[in-house]
XYZ file of C-alpha atoms in Angstrom:
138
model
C 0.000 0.000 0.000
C 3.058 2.924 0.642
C 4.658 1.814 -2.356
C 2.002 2.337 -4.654
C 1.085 6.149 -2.674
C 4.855 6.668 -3.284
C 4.452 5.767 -6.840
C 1.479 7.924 -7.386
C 3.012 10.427 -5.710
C 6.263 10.240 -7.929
C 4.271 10.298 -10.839
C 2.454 13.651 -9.919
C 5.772 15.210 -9.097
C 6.861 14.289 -12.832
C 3.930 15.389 -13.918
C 3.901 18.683 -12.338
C 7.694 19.119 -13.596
C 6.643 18.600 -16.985
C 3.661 20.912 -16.767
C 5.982 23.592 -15.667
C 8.739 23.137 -18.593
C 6.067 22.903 -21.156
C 4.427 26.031 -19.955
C 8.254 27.622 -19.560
C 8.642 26.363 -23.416
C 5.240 27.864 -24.283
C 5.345 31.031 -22.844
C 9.354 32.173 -22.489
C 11.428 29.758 -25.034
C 9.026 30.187 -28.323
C 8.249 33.843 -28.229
C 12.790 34.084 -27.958
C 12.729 31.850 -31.076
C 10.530 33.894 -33.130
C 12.126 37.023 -32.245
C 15.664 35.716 -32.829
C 14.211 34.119 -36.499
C 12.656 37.597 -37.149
C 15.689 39.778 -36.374
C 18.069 37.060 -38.693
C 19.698 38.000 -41.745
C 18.906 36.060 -44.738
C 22.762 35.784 -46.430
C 22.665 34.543 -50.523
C 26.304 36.005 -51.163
C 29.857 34.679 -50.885
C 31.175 37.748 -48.746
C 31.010 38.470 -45.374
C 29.641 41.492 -44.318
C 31.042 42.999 -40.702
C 27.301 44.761 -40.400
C 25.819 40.858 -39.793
C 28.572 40.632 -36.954
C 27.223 39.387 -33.806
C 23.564 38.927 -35.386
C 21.969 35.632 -36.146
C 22.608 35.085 -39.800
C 20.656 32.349 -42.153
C 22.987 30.828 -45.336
C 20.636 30.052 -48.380
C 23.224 28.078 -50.307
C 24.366 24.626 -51.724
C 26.545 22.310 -49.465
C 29.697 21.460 -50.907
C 31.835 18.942 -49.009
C 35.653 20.222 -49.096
C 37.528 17.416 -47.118
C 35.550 14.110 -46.626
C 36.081 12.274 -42.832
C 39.081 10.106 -42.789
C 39.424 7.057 -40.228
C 43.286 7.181 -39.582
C 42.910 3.737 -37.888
C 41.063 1.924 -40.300
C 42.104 3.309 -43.291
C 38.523 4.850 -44.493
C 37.597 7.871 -46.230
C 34.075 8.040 -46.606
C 31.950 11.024 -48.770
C 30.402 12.272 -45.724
C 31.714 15.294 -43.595
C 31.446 13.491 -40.408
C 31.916 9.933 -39.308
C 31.857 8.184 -35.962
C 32.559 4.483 -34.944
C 32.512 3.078 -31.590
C 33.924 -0.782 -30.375
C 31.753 -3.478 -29.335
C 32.312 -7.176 -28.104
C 30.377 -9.892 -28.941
C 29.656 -12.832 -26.685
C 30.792 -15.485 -29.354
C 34.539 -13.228 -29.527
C 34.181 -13.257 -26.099
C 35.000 -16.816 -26.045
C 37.319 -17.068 -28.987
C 39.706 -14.599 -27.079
C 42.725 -14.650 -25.061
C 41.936 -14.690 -21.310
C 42.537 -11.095 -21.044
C 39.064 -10.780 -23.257
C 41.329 -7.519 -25.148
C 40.416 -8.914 -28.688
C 37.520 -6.026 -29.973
C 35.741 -5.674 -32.975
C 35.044 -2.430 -34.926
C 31.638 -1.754 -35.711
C 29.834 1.545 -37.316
C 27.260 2.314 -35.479
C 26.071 6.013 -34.741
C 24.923 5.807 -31.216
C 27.282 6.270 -28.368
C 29.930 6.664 -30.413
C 33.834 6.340 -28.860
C 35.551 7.346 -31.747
C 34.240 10.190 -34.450
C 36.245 11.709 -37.330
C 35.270 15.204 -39.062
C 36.054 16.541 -42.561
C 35.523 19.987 -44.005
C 32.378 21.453 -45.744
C 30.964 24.646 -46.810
C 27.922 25.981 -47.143
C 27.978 29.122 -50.239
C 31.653 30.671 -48.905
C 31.388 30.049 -45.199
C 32.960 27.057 -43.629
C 31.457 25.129 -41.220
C 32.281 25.015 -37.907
C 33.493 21.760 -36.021
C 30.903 22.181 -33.319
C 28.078 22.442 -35.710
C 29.474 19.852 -37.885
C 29.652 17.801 -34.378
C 25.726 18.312 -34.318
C 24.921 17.596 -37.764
C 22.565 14.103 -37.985
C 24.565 12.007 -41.271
């Protein structure tokens, strides 16, 4: 019986979190969004203008990808401008290795990545930055 009034009252305290950051999210976060889209600079040119400095600017161009991502370990250069690999054990390996267990294999997976490798891209003359390539889904 105290378990289950501790679950409910777990679940109202979610509950009431989540009714506060969605009402935060209504009435703070999207009215900042559309002011910050309003007040952004729509750039079509190659050249940088110092007046956009500081302001939030929007680049209506083609990507072009300058330097694709090369994996130095495994030899791999891939047309994409970021890649990302991480190292996972099997249980059959497991078995086939010494008794250390230090035998890996390399799989690509995108998730929880250990190990990611950037190129270079461009979108009309500006180059992209490593952080947002870092957040860029590929």
């Amino acid at each position: 019986m105290v378990e289950r009034i501790l679950g409910g009252i777990l679940f109202i305290c979610i509950g009431f979190f989540l009714m506060i950051a969605s009402i935060k999210m209504i009435f703070v976060d999207n009215p900042k969004a559309k002011k910050l889209l309003s007040e952004a600079v729509y750039v079509t040119t190659d050249t940088v203008d110092p007046a956009n400095d500081g302001k939030a600017v929007i680049v209506s161009a083609p990507f072009k990808l300058v330097e694709p991502a090369y994996d130095d370990e495994m030899g791999l250069t891939l047309d994409s401008i970021r890649i990302s690999r991480k190292k996972e054990r099997t249980e059959y390996e497991r078995k086939q290795n010494d008794e250390d267990g230090r035998n890996e294999k390399l799989v690509w997976n995108q998730e929880g990545a250990s190990e990611e490798y950037i190129g270079e891209g461009m979108v009309g003359g500006y180059t992209l930055s490593e952080d947002f390539i870092h957040i860029l889904l590929t």
